[in-house]
Every structure is written in C-alpha cells, then in structure tokens.
Amino acid sequence: MSFDPNYPADPSEEPIRDAGSRDSTSPDSQQPADAAELIDQSGENEVDAKSTVDIGDADAEVIVAQLDRQQLEWLHPTSLMFDAIAHVRALIVPVTIGLFSAAQGSFAGVMFAVLIFVPALLTSIFKYLTLRYTILDDKLVVMRGLIFRRVRTVPVQKIQNIDLIQNPLHRILGVAEVRIETASGTEPEAILRVLSLDQVERLRAGVSSRKQQAVSASVPAAAPSFDGMPTATHAMETVATDMVEEKTLLEVPTSWLVRAGLASNRGVLIIGVAWGAMYEFNLWDRVDWEHLDRFIPENWTLETRVIAGIAALLMLLVVMRVVSIGWFLLRFYGYRLTRRNEALRISCGLLTRVSATVPIRRIQFVSVHQNLLMRWMRMASIRIETAGGAGKENEDAAATVARRWFVPSIPIDQVPDIVRHLHAELEWETDAWHWKPLAPKATQRMCRIAVYLSVLAGAAGFAAWQPWGWAVGVAVLPLFLFIAFKKSRSMKLARTDFGIAYRSGVWTRKTSVAFFEKIQAIRLDQNPFDRRWRMATLEIDTAAAGPADHRIDVRFLDEQFANEEFETIRHEVAIRKPRFA
Amino acid sequence: MIAVERIQASIFAGVLLVGALVWVSISLLAMRQIEWYHLLIDVVAVLVSGLLLAMAIVWPKIAYRYLKWRLDQDGLEIQRGVIWRHRIAVPRARVQHADVSQGPLQRMFGIGTLTVHTAGTQNASVDLPGLTYEVAMHLRDELIAQGKELDVV
C-alpha cells in the first residue's frame, strides 16, 4: 500500500471519509487506498495537509453521484475578474517590468506580458467554469477541474472560521472573498474567490446549523431521528437559532483609534517608503547635495535657519503621526467585536472590510500592550495568539490584521471586561496577582552588564574616532544604567489560578498570560554566569504562533524560586487535561 | 552511552589530530624559510587537536553524569548539560508523538535516542540520548499511550 504524504500523522485529525471506499484493502484500514491516484495540483497553496483530503477518482465518483441530487453553487460571475487580478498581482514585479518594456515597444516585452496575462486569464476562466461547492451532509465539498477532477472535503466540525474580505470593488459589486480555515497550519483550507453576499450567508448558515446538529447529535440522549418528524426538526431549528444569537462585546469609536494612531510609531514607515522611492527612481544621484543651500534664502540668519530646521523636523513628526492615524483608521474603522457561542467575531476596515472569527478555545495566549504614550492616555491594545493561523510575517495584510490586533485600542479600565471572554477562568485583576520580581541581585547584575556594554561602546568609539571617541562610552553609560535598572524592575512573574502571567517592558509594557492547559513544555536554563549569580532562566512554551511578540522567557530569576516554580508549573500543567475538540 | 559518545568524539578528534600532523609536516617540509610564528602555529594546532582527543575521552563521562531523566505521574523531565544546564519538562498529555532513533554505532551498543515532539514552538522536540534501546522503546510507548484523541491546542 502506498502512503499518502498528505495523510495526517495524528489519528485525531482523521478526516471524515466515506467508509465505503471501493478498493480499500481492509475494512478497518483508513489509509486512502487509492493514494497513488491522488491528484494534487501543484502551485496551489490552498492545499493543506492536516484535516482535509483530496480524494481520488473512485471516491470522487461516489460523491459526484451524491452531488447530482444536490444543488451545487457556482462562484459569483465577477470571480473571473477578481481571480485574474489576484493572479496578476501575485506576479506584480514581472508584470510591471513586462508592461514597462512593452510600452517602450520591445517585442520581448510584449511577449512577456502576453505570457503572463494570457495564462492568468485562461486559468481564471477555467477555474470559474469548473469550480462548484456545496454542503453535503456534514462536509463542505469543493470540486474543481475537468480532466483532473479534484474534490476537496472539509468536515464541517473542523471548520474554525469563515473569514470575509471585501475591498472597495468587492463592496460595490456586493461580493466577498471567503476564506475557510481549520485549525491546521497558516494557510486557509479553501479560498472561494468570490461569492455574492447571499451565497456567503447561505454558506455560513449551512455550516453553523450543521455544526449545531453535529454537536447535538453527538449527545446520545438528545439524538433525534430525522424521519420526517416535523416537531423534532422544528425543535432542532429553534435550538440552533437560540445558540447562534450574536452579542456585541465592543465597538471601538474613531476617537480611540485616533489616540492609538497618535501613540503608534507606525508612521515611520513613510520614511522607509520615501527612501525606497528615492532609491528606485535614482533620485539620490540627481540631487545636488553640495549645493543644497541655494534653496535657503540668502538673507536668513543663523537663528532663522535653526528655527526653520526645527519646524521642518516637527512637520515630519506631524506627518508621521498623521500617517499612523491614517493606518489605524484604514484598518480598524468601524471595529466591532461580537461573540456567538464559543467564537468571537471581529469586523473592521474603512475601505477593505475584514470579518474574522476566533474560536475561544483555540486561544493560547493573551497579551496586553501599552507603550509610553498609550500609558499616558490610559489606553492599551489587546493581542491574542492562537495555534497556527496568523504568522508573524505580513503584519499589515488585510486578511490577518484583525486576528493579530485583537483589539487595537481600548481604555485600560475596560480591558478586564473584554479579556474575561477569552477564557473561562480568566480574571484580569493584574493588581491582585502575586507578582514575583527577579532575583534580588538581578538589578546589580544587569547594571554590571550595562557598564560592560558602555566600555565596549567606548572602545568602539575610540577605534573609530581617535582622540575623543571614548566619550561615546561615557555618554551612553547613564542611559544604559537607567535602562538596566528600569528593565530589572519591570520584569515580573506571577502564577495565577489559570496560568502564568508575565510582565515586562521599559517603554512598551506588555502583560501576558499563558493558560496552563495550553502550555506544551517548561524549560529551565542556567549558563555558567547564572550559576555564579545563583540565577536561572524560566521558559514557557506554547503552540502560539507569535504575533503577540511576548514570549515567556524570564531571565535572572532566583535559582531556588525558579526551580520551585518549575516543579509547580509542571504539576499544574499535568493535572489540566487539554480540552476535547 | 559513554562508550559510543567517546568513540564518536574520538573519531572526530583523531581525524583532526591526524590532519593537523599531516599539515604540520607538509608545511615544515615544503617551506623554504621557516619563521618562528610558523612553528608557533604548528605547535598550537597539534596541541589543540591533542587536547580535543583527550576531551573526547573524558567529556562523555562527565556529560553522562549530568544527564538525568525521570518519568512520573506528571510527565517526562530531562536534566542535562555540564556548562549550560537545562531542565525540560514535557507533561504526558502534551506529547504529540515520540520517536526512537539509532545510529550505526548506537545500534552496535544497543542504545537509542528518544525524541519527544510537542505542539509547542520553541521546544517543539526534546531529545533524550543514551537510553538502552529497550528503555527508550518502553518510554516511547508509555508516553504515547495516553489519549491520542485529545485535542491539545
């Protein structure tokens, strides 16, 4: 028997498949027997290995036979355009080059452009003509292809999110790009580009009602038969509608977003953009740096020049703040957080609207961030981490921004109300937690490191700039000492009823909680210096993907305290069984 | 375990030493004019590789003394490291899967390395070398025996 490379290693991820697979070698064998015939179109990153199976022809025929009796849904006709746009956008660099040289009349350029556009258009047309989807029993079925037919089934229970993305064009045409996600990996399980909003609603309703049925049916006592008994069916429906009632937890007004924008340094990116533009268009070489001062009026005195310089700098600062306010408004305008059963739903965006869902039990890690300015304004942002899903790259991508920035801006005193929804036992009473500081001598040790660093800086300065370079070391010493002192005081660890809390940060203060049942491994490290200072590093590992940017990795803890905590956490984690799916 | 590590390290250090000796003799023979620092470099190279060979024989025993593990109700704990010391705990229910691997030398001596995988990110896999093969297999079975239907993330 050949093994399917896509076959999940973990039996718990076993996808629901038709047991009557024709050429199964043995009845209890759950390996796809026809694995050799699996058709997997390369270059499609929608393919994900864990909880779906692209099934071979034999099974496909079974499903297709069933599908004949079902109503199949097509993509929305405008898909053609959006799909082609997406293809071209993926090749934006070659396309630009191609168009550029085509515009200059180069034949190779024209060929190049044709080579890119024509296949993109053809694949889009082909995809539109052949892609169908429906919900069959408890599976979402997506079929595509004509000669090589590929049928993908996603068990409804495994579906975590149905995310929508609507850019302005989508909104004008009343359509949306739909991403169907399961818990596995970073890529969506299936992307349906694009559906009309009616179709989306039908899909959502179909998935959630079948999910409810599946849940109810799995409770033995409540398993009704569906032999056309109207009362039973009716009861089911009311149960379902009861449960899907949505509750609004938070709406972020524009003023909060403006404040977050003011506090954020996101505007710095325009400097990067400006730099890139200068580099790209060779502006750098065209500027006559030697004679810049001819732009300054002759009659300006030194004072006017200094004032003008300061004014220009202030202008730049203002522009940067405006840009970051703009970014926050663009991404999060009309932010709304709702809760439906055990899932949170976020929708936001000024032009491109995103609607994302986060299943509560997938949350690994909660983190509240406050930078210096936000602390003055008594605002904070809340971030969460789930397993898989949002990686750290592409922080600005519309598709994942809502998931990463769970709540972009919120007054600090409202944080506990929101965070309470993230975990059954979580009470965000940070003052009531028993914060334990670092080892008593940690400050001393960190200050000593600061001194060494200053000496290094001084030496480097001296090497670079002969007689007075060492002054650099003297200049940075107070700053380094100050940071070391503040840093050692800012780091604290607390063990609560539900998990491990960690607080750190001199400028940006981050307070995070890792839940006991989500902790995967605990680690204690000691290097030779640690041993001399009787200190240790405690590290807590979860499956979180890292967007909160705050790992629990606490250095300079007292050796004995760290060892005791290690034992206790190990026990606390072990007695909490991971919850059932 | 000690024997295997010792053999592996000795092979590495031995090759290094032979290499150093060959290099020294060639350079001494080929060079027309021998400066004092050439000799110094040669002596240092030979000394370093000799030291490595000595370490290869002594070190595994020390490392072995600092390598400990235990399996109890709560799960697996490993302590290791002579200079950099580590304590790693993996609770039973967090074990995704576990492998036992053997290299050729390890097979000769009947020992194996247990690798425990979790769903974590930083310590997604934890190695425990130097178990006898039977113990490694037994540990593996013990660790993966528990409910695989659990959903750990």
XYZ file of C-alpha atoms in Angstrom:
734
model
C 0.000 0.000 0.000
C 1.314 3.393 -0.843
C 1.156 6.091 1.710
C -0.394 9.421 1.105
C 2.058 12.140 2.056
C -0.920 14.243 2.976
C -2.166 11.615 5.322
C -2.358 13.115 8.809
C 0.085 11.656 11.288
C -2.260 12.219 14.139
C -5.308 9.958 14.217
C -7.307 12.663 15.937
C -7.067 14.654 12.766
C -8.544 11.774 10.817
C -10.849 13.368 8.323
C -14.315 12.059 7.918
C -14.337 9.970 4.828
C -16.691 7.631 3.148
C -16.116 4.250 4.719
C -17.184 2.546 1.528
C -14.094 3.489 -0.366
C -14.150 0.923 -3.133
C -10.721 -0.523 -3.184
C -9.852 -0.344 0.483
C -7.665 -3.290 1.248
C -9.164 -3.935 4.636
C -12.283 -2.607 6.256
C -10.526 -1.057 9.224
C -7.779 0.437 7.137
C -8.259 4.139 6.968
C -5.418 4.821 4.621
C -6.633 6.133 1.317
C -6.064 3.026 -0.725
C -6.027 4.912 -3.910
C -3.414 7.293 -2.677
C -1.391 6.817 -5.787
C -4.185 8.380 -7.758
C -4.394 11.428 -5.584
C -4.434 14.450 -7.716
C -2.944 17.487 -6.233
C -2.383 20.417 -8.470
C 0.977 21.874 -7.761
C 1.428 25.535 -7.147
C -1.852 25.863 -5.316
C -1.150 26.823 -1.788
C -4.732 26.388 -0.743
C -3.838 22.773 -0.284
C -3.364 21.902 3.321
C -2.423 18.571 4.645
C -3.909 18.152 8.031
C -7.618 17.861 8.097
C -8.795 17.612 4.575
C -8.213 15.018 1.982
C -8.243 15.477 -1.704
C -9.772 12.268 -2.706
C -9.128 10.154 -5.706
C -11.365 9.339 -8.607
C -13.131 6.405 -7.016
C -14.367 8.405 -4.073
C -14.951 11.400 -6.233
C -17.426 9.427 -8.298
C -19.312 8.412 -5.191
C -19.525 11.986 -4.098
C -20.344 13.241 -7.542
C -23.185 10.750 -7.695
C -24.484 12.118 -4.431
C -23.931 15.645 -5.627
C -26.212 15.150 -8.589
C -29.098 15.256 -6.221
C -27.773 18.348 -4.514
C -27.935 21.905 -5.555
C -24.462 22.985 -6.485
C -23.283 26.522 -6.040
C -21.107 28.334 -8.509
C -18.796 31.179 -7.823
C -20.129 34.627 -8.497
C -19.555 35.681 -12.137
C -17.305 38.563 -11.111
C -14.919 35.904 -9.820
C -13.413 35.920 -13.278
C -12.172 39.428 -12.851
C -11.037 39.114 -9.238
C -9.272 35.851 -9.817
C -7.380 37.245 -12.781
C -6.466 40.320 -10.768
C -5.161 38.122 -7.970
C -3.069 36.094 -10.392
C -1.591 39.177 -11.945
C -0.951 40.735 -8.574
C 0.989 37.718 -7.452
C 3.310 38.422 -10.370
C 3.364 42.160 -9.882
C 7.097 42.622 -10.393
C 7.423 40.740 -13.693
C 4.175 42.307 -14.848
C 5.455 45.805 -14.231
C 8.698 45.068 -15.967
C 6.849 43.455 -18.838
C 4.436 46.358 -19.248
C 7.243 48.834 -18.982
C 9.264 47.294 -21.747
C 6.126 46.628 -23.778
C 5.355 50.343 -23.550
C 8.805 51.015 -24.910
C 7.931 48.907 -27.900
C 10.172 45.994 -27.103
C 8.882 42.841 -28.747
C 10.284 40.644 -25.973
C 8.396 42.809 -23.505
C 5.150 42.306 -25.363
C 5.725 38.584 -25.456
C 6.494 38.636 -21.776
C 3.294 40.498 -20.940
C 1.271 38.127 -23.111
C 2.920 35.143 -21.466
C 1.817 36.386 -18.091
C -1.642 37.754 -18.841
C -2.975 35.066 -21.092
C -2.351 32.099 -18.775
C -3.702 34.106 -15.841
C -6.865 34.826 -17.755
C -7.203 31.267 -19.004
C -6.768 29.706 -15.571
C -9.296 32.142 -14.151
C -11.838 31.262 -16.807
C -11.172 27.574 -16.373
C -11.465 27.808 -12.613
C -14.688 29.750 -12.816
C -16.235 27.311 -15.245
C -15.304 24.214 -13.276
C -15.427 25.140 -9.608
C -18.514 24.110 -7.662
C -19.164 23.803 -3.998
C -21.900 22.663 -1.695
C -22.517 21.385 1.775
C -23.135 17.677 1.681
C -24.231 16.022 4.904
C -21.611 17.267 7.319
C -18.950 18.136 4.807
C -18.151 21.156 2.768
C -17.350 19.864 -0.684
C -15.394 21.893 -3.204
C -14.958 20.392 -6.638
C -12.837 21.702 -9.431
C -11.152 20.579 -12.563
C -12.487 18.883 -15.634
C -9.941 16.358 -16.771
C -8.173 16.012 -13.450
C -11.067 16.380 -11.143
C -10.263 17.323 -7.631
C -12.796 17.041 -4.878
C -11.936 18.512 -1.549
C -13.984 17.741 1.514
C -13.706 19.686 4.714
C -15.620 18.221 7.660
C -17.864 20.935 8.996
C -16.765 20.363 12.584
C -13.199 21.082 11.634
C -14.069 24.464 10.180
C -12.884 27.133 12.545
C -13.569 30.292 10.679
C -15.258 31.598 7.665
C -13.461 34.858 7.067
C -14.595 37.500 4.645
C -12.524 40.085 2.894
C -14.162 42.875 0.968
C -12.154 45.510 -0.786
C -13.965 48.558 -2.167
C -14.524 46.907 -5.538
C -15.973 43.853 -3.821
C -18.282 46.107 -1.861
C -19.521 47.952 -4.914
C -20.354 44.657 -6.576
C -21.791 43.104 -3.418
C -19.396 40.177 -3.284
C -16.715 38.961 -0.891
C -13.681 36.756 -0.849
C -14.267 33.867 1.520
C -11.539 32.019 3.359
C -12.394 28.829 5.120
C -9.975 27.963 7.872
C -9.352 24.949 10.021
C -7.002 24.719 12.979
C -4.197 23.379 10.864
C -1.387 25.490 9.593
C -1.165 29.015 8.412
C -2.913 28.779 5.082
C -6.668 28.837 4.673
C -8.175 25.451 3.891
C -10.094 26.784 0.944
C -10.411 30.177 -0.682
C -13.585 30.935 -2.547
C -12.942 34.000 -4.606
C -15.586 35.476 -4.866
C -19.103 34.780 -3.635
C -22.101 37.038 -3.505
C -23.168 38.081 -0.033
C -26.287 35.927 -0.339
C -24.146 32.914 -1.013
C -21.927 33.780 1.933
C -24.927 33.988 4.210
C -26.204 30.631 2.940
C -22.789 29.090 3.431
C -22.432 30.465 6.935
C -25.918 29.397 7.894
C -25.361 25.966 6.394
C -22.106 25.428 8.210
C -23.283 26.688 11.566
C -26.589 24.813 11.518
C -24.855 21.579 10.598
C -22.304 22.209 13.255
C -25.067 22.547 15.814
C -26.722 19.386 14.588
C -23.459 17.533 14.795
C -22.933 18.740 18.329
C -26.447 17.843 19.407
C -26.320 14.509 17.643
C -23.165 13.599 19.457
C -25.029 13.865 22.739
C -26.683 10.431 22.782
C -29.818 11.294 24.734
C -30.625 14.245 22.552
C -30.089 12.477 19.258
C -33.353 12.796 17.397
C -34.261 10.849 14.332
C -34.894 12.837 11.235
C -37.537 10.579 9.754
C -39.595 13.493 8.658
C -40.845 14.230 12.145
C -41.760 17.864 11.891
C -41.732 18.560 15.615
C -38.266 17.196 16.130
C -36.888 19.113 13.208
C -38.570 22.239 14.364
C -37.079 21.824 17.820
C -33.663 21.433 16.313
C -34.020 24.614 14.374
C -35.031 26.658 17.371
C -32.119 25.262 19.332
C -29.825 26.238 16.538
C -31.162 29.759 16.239
C -31.050 30.177 20.004
C -27.420 29.319 20.051
C -26.311 31.455 17.183
C -27.542 34.660 18.702
C -24.778 37.180 18.496
C -23.778 39.516 21.280
C -21.786 42.677 20.751
C -18.925 42.952 23.201
C -17.149 46.026 21.976
C -17.306 48.757 19.409
C -14.228 50.884 19.019
C -15.100 54.531 18.325
C -12.967 56.556 15.959
C -11.569 58.659 18.798
C -9.883 55.589 20.333
C -8.322 54.757 17.000
C -7.030 58.300 16.617
C -5.451 58.021 20.039
C -3.870 54.684 19.148
C -2.547 56.240 15.967
C -1.073 59.153 17.911
C 0.700 56.757 20.236
C 1.940 54.475 17.499
C 5.201 54.749 15.632
C 3.728 53.194 12.557
C 4.235 56.442 10.655
C 7.946 55.698 10.494
C 7.146 53.520 7.535
C 6.767 56.578 5.316
C 10.466 57.207 5.802
C 11.059 53.705 4.516
C 8.735 54.316 1.595
C 10.404 57.625 0.783
C 13.805 56.002 0.964
C 12.672 53.165 -1.280
C 11.212 55.606 -3.791
C 14.409 57.641 -3.898
C 16.440 54.532 -4.422
C 14.073 53.140 -7.014
C 13.973 56.251 -9.172
C 17.611 57.170 -8.670
C 16.632 60.476 -7.123
C 19.581 60.158 -4.804
C 22.090 60.697 -7.566
C 20.139 63.505 -9.138
C 20.113 65.660 -6.042
C 22.995 68.061 -5.978
C 23.934 67.570 -2.342
C 26.830 70.005 -2.499
C 24.657 72.965 -3.357
C 21.560 72.298 -1.324
C 21.970 75.573 0.478
C 20.949 77.530 -2.573
C 17.378 76.688 -1.614
C 17.841 78.593 1.613
C 17.174 82.309 1.153
C 20.322 84.370 1.321
C 19.044 86.755 3.912
C 18.283 84.110 6.585
C 20.299 84.482 9.730
C 21.609 81.525 11.674
C 18.657 81.676 14.078
C 16.087 81.606 11.286
C 17.856 78.623 9.799
C 17.800 76.743 13.095
C 14.137 77.587 13.610
C 13.324 76.508 10.073
C 15.161 73.250 10.653
C 13.245 72.569 13.841
C 9.989 73.454 12.109
C 10.779 71.034 9.300
C 11.505 68.302 11.837
C 8.243 68.999 13.638
C 6.432 68.875 10.325
C 7.931 65.457 9.669
C 6.804 64.272 13.105
C 3.289 65.552 12.481
C 3.167 63.866 9.087
C 4.318 60.599 10.643
C 1.603 60.740 13.277
C -0.978 61.554 10.636
C 0.151 58.554 8.638
C -0.152 56.242 11.615
C -3.580 57.617 12.491
C -4.497 57.011 8.872
C -3.266 53.433 9.084
C -5.328 52.720 12.169
C -8.435 54.282 10.654
C -7.964 52.424 7.395
C -7.626 49.083 9.092
C -9.916 49.323 12.075
C -12.614 51.860 11.244
C -15.948 50.594 12.489
C -14.335 47.895 14.630
C -16.861 45.574 16.180
C -16.237 42.575 18.396
C -19.099 40.133 18.818
C -19.490 36.796 20.449
C -21.563 33.934 19.129
C -21.464 30.770 21.188
C -17.832 29.864 21.595
C -16.425 32.065 18.902
C -15.501 35.705 18.720
C -16.023 37.645 15.560
C -14.181 40.765 14.577
C -15.164 43.019 11.735
C -13.441 46.223 10.780
C -11.918 48.249 7.983
C -12.579 51.504 6.209
C -12.126 50.525 2.577
C -11.324 46.842 2.706
C -13.621 45.297 5.257
C -12.465 42.185 7.050
C -14.593 39.893 9.102
C -12.711 37.251 11.057
C -13.665 34.686 13.654
C -11.617 33.336 16.519
C -12.791 30.205 18.355
C -12.336 30.892 22.043
C -10.934 27.521 22.953
C -8.109 27.955 20.461
C -6.719 30.954 22.295
C -3.307 30.134 23.718
C -2.061 33.377 24.985
C -3.419 36.812 25.860
C -1.243 39.872 25.846
C -1.982 43.499 26.732
C 0.417 46.052 25.296
C 0.867 49.678 26.298
C 3.585 51.910 25.002
C 4.661 55.054 26.800
C 2.195 57.364 25.083
C -0.633 54.894 25.480
C 0.111 54.716 29.188
C -0.265 58.479 29.396
C -3.555 58.261 27.547
C -4.602 55.280 29.676
C -5.137 53.201 26.555
C -3.980 49.694 25.677
C -4.119 47.166 22.884
C -5.015 43.527 23.357
C -3.420 40.790 21.328
C -4.197 37.107 21.322
C -2.407 34.102 19.960
C -3.969 31.006 18.538
C -2.303 27.875 17.305
C -1.383 28.251 13.688
C -3.272 30.890 11.801
C -1.576 34.210 11.808
C 2.162 34.013 11.441
C 4.365 36.931 12.241
C 5.128 37.961 8.703
C 2.855 40.244 6.767
C 1.632 42.029 9.823
C -0.247 44.520 7.721
C -2.071 42.132 5.441
C -5.777 42.807 5.487
C -6.558 39.132 5.781
C -4.849 38.631 9.115
C -4.715 42.042 10.674
C -7.908 41.605 12.635
C -6.742 38.377 14.132
C -3.409 39.762 15.156
C -4.552 43.029 16.537
C -7.351 41.577 18.513
C -8.415 44.903 19.996
C -6.298 47.713 18.539
C -7.205 50.336 21.084
C -9.186 50.322 24.297
C -9.133 52.295 27.556
C -7.153 50.351 30.107
C -10.023 50.127 32.582
C -12.187 48.316 30.042
C -9.605 45.632 29.355
C -10.817 43.229 32.081
C -14.365 43.231 30.664
C -13.182 42.096 27.256
C -10.447 39.748 28.359
C -12.909 37.911 30.598
C -14.466 36.442 27.474
C -11.235 34.848 26.341
C -11.000 32.122 28.938
C -13.461 30.646 31.381
C -11.387 31.287 34.488
C -9.563 34.401 33.432
C -9.960 37.420 35.702
C -7.748 40.275 34.572
C -7.085 41.701 38.026
C -3.415 42.344 37.475
C -3.004 44.114 40.791
C -4.365 41.128 42.676
C -1.956 38.663 41.101
C 1.020 37.721 43.208
C 3.781 39.257 41.187
C 7.219 37.895 41.941
C 10.192 40.067 40.995
C 13.504 38.855 39.628
C 16.305 37.686 41.881
C 17.394 40.367 44.389
C 20.746 40.727 42.700
C 19.316 40.938 39.190
C 19.484 44.726 39.139
C 23.111 44.620 40.189
C 23.924 42.056 37.520
C 22.105 43.904 34.763
C 23.771 47.181 35.730
C 27.111 45.471 35.550
C 26.264 44.267 32.042
C 25.326 47.863 31.192
C 28.764 49.015 32.335
C 30.478 46.370 30.195
C 28.386 47.436 27.211
C 29.341 51.071 27.742
C 33.010 50.133 27.902
C 32.573 48.250 24.640
C 30.833 51.252 23.079
C 33.640 53.477 24.295
C 36.271 51.175 22.836
C 34.435 51.039 19.525
C 34.132 54.826 19.546
C 37.829 55.182 20.269
C 38.693 52.826 17.453
C 36.539 54.787 15.043
C 37.400 58.309 16.077
C 40.769 58.678 17.602
C 41.275 61.196 20.360
C 37.757 61.637 21.768
C 35.871 58.519 20.701
C 35.838 57.044 24.210
C 33.429 59.820 25.192
C 30.714 57.777 23.462
C 31.064 55.178 26.205
C 30.774 57.810 28.907
C 27.758 59.328 27.194
C 25.802 56.085 26.879
C 26.660 54.833 30.368
C 23.887 56.707 32.235
C 21.355 55.720 29.591
C 22.361 52.048 29.722
C 22.319 52.077 33.513
C 18.900 53.685 33.544
C 17.505 51.114 31.102
C 19.083 48.226 33.012
C 17.629 49.497 36.248
C 14.149 50.036 34.816
C 14.248 46.738 32.969
C 15.163 44.728 36.025
C 12.331 46.367 37.925
C 9.815 45.902 35.126
C 10.106 42.136 34.767
C 7.741 40.188 36.964
C 6.250 36.745 37.005
C 3.005 35.615 38.601
C 1.326 32.253 38.928
C -2.460 32.549 38.930
C -5.289 30.021 39.052
C -5.486 29.788 35.285
C -1.960 30.258 34.052
C 1.368 32.019 34.143
C 1.443 35.777 33.867
C 4.484 37.704 32.783
C 5.006 41.436 32.670
C 7.939 43.242 31.139
C 8.954 46.264 29.147
C 10.505 49.604 29.964
C 8.872 51.641 27.190
C 6.234 49.289 25.877
C 4.770 47.441 28.791
C 3.470 44.016 27.943
C 1.437 41.874 30.288
C 0.739 38.374 29.073
C -0.918 35.215 30.270
C -0.268 31.664 29.059
C -3.011 29.284 30.131
C -1.973 26.124 31.952
C -3.865 23.800 29.643
C -2.112 25.358 26.656
C 1.429 25.061 27.980
C 3.364 22.464 25.996
C 6.738 22.370 27.701
C 8.570 24.058 30.554
C 12.255 24.730 30.488
C 14.839 25.974 32.938
C 18.261 27.075 31.730
C 21.417 28.060 33.578
C 24.574 29.267 31.960
C 27.849 29.482 33.910
C 27.222 33.123 34.819
C 23.732 32.255 36.042
C 25.250 29.636 38.298
C 27.686 32.081 39.775
C 24.878 34.533 40.491
C 22.538 31.724 41.600
C 20.029 32.615 38.908
C 18.129 30.779 36.200
C 16.006 31.376 33.105
C 12.472 30.035 33.039
C 10.845 29.469 29.701
C 7.238 28.530 28.961
C 6.439 27.081 25.558
C 3.004 27.142 23.940
C 1.751 26.406 20.454
C 1.131 30.097 19.868
C 2.259 31.452 16.545
C 3.946 34.544 17.938
C 2.089 37.668 16.821
C 1.831 38.960 20.399
C 5.594 39.311 20.357
C 5.965 38.475 24.027
C 7.401 35.096 24.886
C 7.529 33.981 28.474
C 11.260 33.620 28.737
C 12.295 35.134 32.043
C 15.975 35.599 32.764
C 17.622 36.477 36.074
C 15.179 34.639 38.294
C 16.349 33.443 41.652
C 17.648 29.891 41.249
C 15.666 28.349 44.057
C 12.480 30.218 43.195
C 12.803 29.204 39.545
C 13.258 25.549 40.428
C 10.251 25.584 42.722
C 8.148 27.316 40.074
C 9.333 24.771 37.511
C 8.065 21.921 39.694
C 4.765 23.642 40.458
C 4.041 24.651 36.887
C 4.924 21.166 35.709
C 2.365 19.747 38.077
C -0.284 22.377 37.352
C 0.066 21.763 33.638
C -0.076 17.998 34.024
C -3.272 17.950 36.076
C -5.076 20.047 33.492
C -6.059 17.862 30.627
C -6.315 19.562 27.287
C -9.952 20.041 26.456
C -11.758 17.932 23.921
C -12.253 19.244 20.452
C 26.344 5.570 26.073
C 29.696 6.790 27.326
C 31.446 4.370 25.030
C 29.507 5.483 21.980
C 29.975 9.174 22.644
C 33.615 8.549 23.347
C 34.085 6.680 20.101
C 32.235 9.290 18.081
C 34.137 12.177 19.622
C 37.436 10.315 19.376
C 36.945 9.659 15.699
C 36.311 13.355 15.142
C 39.257 14.477 17.278
C 41.509 11.761 15.870
C 40.835 12.855 12.320
C 41.549 16.412 13.382
C 44.816 15.416 15.041
C 45.995 13.408 12.049
C 45.025 16.296 9.805
C 46.973 18.718 11.948
C 50.039 16.457 11.962
C 49.917 15.995 8.202
C 49.516 19.715 7.675
C 52.427 20.464 10.021
C 54.781 18.005 8.361
C 53.884 19.174 4.872
C 54.279 22.812 5.782
C 57.589 22.161 7.519
C 58.897 20.183 4.570
C 57.616 22.458 1.857
C 58.544 25.778 3.339
C 61.893 27.147 2.352
C 62.217 29.661 5.085
C 60.706 28.821 8.438
C 59.804 31.740 10.653
C 59.220 31.376 14.389
C 55.484 32.052 14.107
C 55.073 29.184 11.658
C 56.385 26.888 14.330
C 54.111 28.504 16.898
C 51.019 27.940 14.753
C 52.030 24.322 14.163
C 52.578 23.663 17.833
C 49.247 25.272 18.749
C 47.384 23.241 16.116
C 48.840 19.975 17.340
C 48.210 20.887 20.971
C 44.597 21.878 20.316
C 43.772 18.690 18.456
C 45.545 16.640 21.101
C 43.517 18.388 23.777
C 40.354 17.674 21.822
C 41.252 13.999 21.716
C 41.783 13.969 25.452
C 38.463 15.768 25.956
C 36.802 13.250 23.669
C 37.762 10.573 26.131
C 36.980 12.426 29.341
C 33.995 14.563 28.383
C 31.336 11.906 27.671
C 31.734 10.567 31.175
C 31.197 13.992 32.692
C 28.271 14.723 30.380
C 26.745 11.390 31.284
C 26.894 12.248 34.956
C 24.842 15.382 34.334
C 22.250 13.728 32.103
C 19.221 12.607 34.070
C 15.628 11.909 33.297
C 12.529 10.875 35.175
C 9.050 9.834 34.242
C 6.362 10.255 36.842
C 2.673 10.986 37.099
C 3.133 14.449 35.649
C 5.257 13.516 32.697
C 8.794 13.406 31.442
C 11.555 15.584 32.812
C 15.079 15.788 31.439
C 18.073 17.428 33.060
C 21.208 17.860 31.027
C 24.248 19.999 30.406
C 27.596 20.394 32.136
C 28.314 24.046 31.491
C 24.941 25.170 30.196
C 22.412 23.341 32.330
C 18.892 22.679 31.183
C 15.776 21.269 32.768
C 12.975 20.464 30.385
C 9.572 19.124 31.369
C 7.008 17.746 28.952
C 3.689 16.804 30.566
C 2.287 13.479 29.412
C -0.827 14.837 27.774
C 1.229 17.278 25.679
C 3.233 14.617 23.875
C 2.225 14.658 20.226
C 4.408 11.779 19.193
C 7.711 10.212 20.150
C 10.467 8.634 18.073
C 13.325 6.354 18.940
C 16.339 6.626 16.671
C 19.612 4.709 16.463
C 22.793 5.417 14.574
C 25.083 2.579 13.469
C 27.349 2.890 16.488
C 24.372 3.178 18.783
C 22.945 0.021 17.260
C 26.193 -1.804 17.963
C 25.914 -0.885 21.603
C 22.154 -1.362 21.801
C 21.228 2.162 22.773
C 18.844 4.702 21.287
C 17.762 8.330 21.388
C 14.223 9.208 22.370
C 12.770 12.298 20.703
C 9.564 13.704 22.133
C 7.518 16.077 19.994
C 5.064 18.621 21.351
C 2.790 21.121 19.654
C 4.970 23.911 21.017
C 7.009 26.369 19.025
C 10.327 26.851 20.833
C 10.832 23.395 22.277
C 8.804 21.518 19.719
C 11.073 18.499 20.049
C 13.105 17.305 23.003
C 15.940 14.770 22.715
C 16.903 12.236 25.330
C 20.016 10.369 24.186
C 21.801 7.419 25.696
C 18.949 5.198 26.786
C 19.214 1.485 26.259
C 17.077 0.592 23.309
C 14.513 -1.311 25.376
C 14.114 1.531 27.833
C 13.743 4.032 25.003
C 11.043 1.924 23.356
C 9.297 1.397 26.653
C 9.369 5.130 27.410
C 8.018 5.911 23.998
C 5.121 3.509 24.376
C 4.433 4.863 27.819
C 4.379 8.451 26.629
C 2.168 7.943 23.616
C -0.165 5.522 25.351
C -2.292 8.326 26.677
C -5.393 9.571 24.882
C -4.437 10.492 21.391
C -7.949 11.712 20.769
C -7.246 14.694 22.962
C -7.035 17.996 21.239
C -4.035 19.715 22.677
C -4.109 23.094 21.092
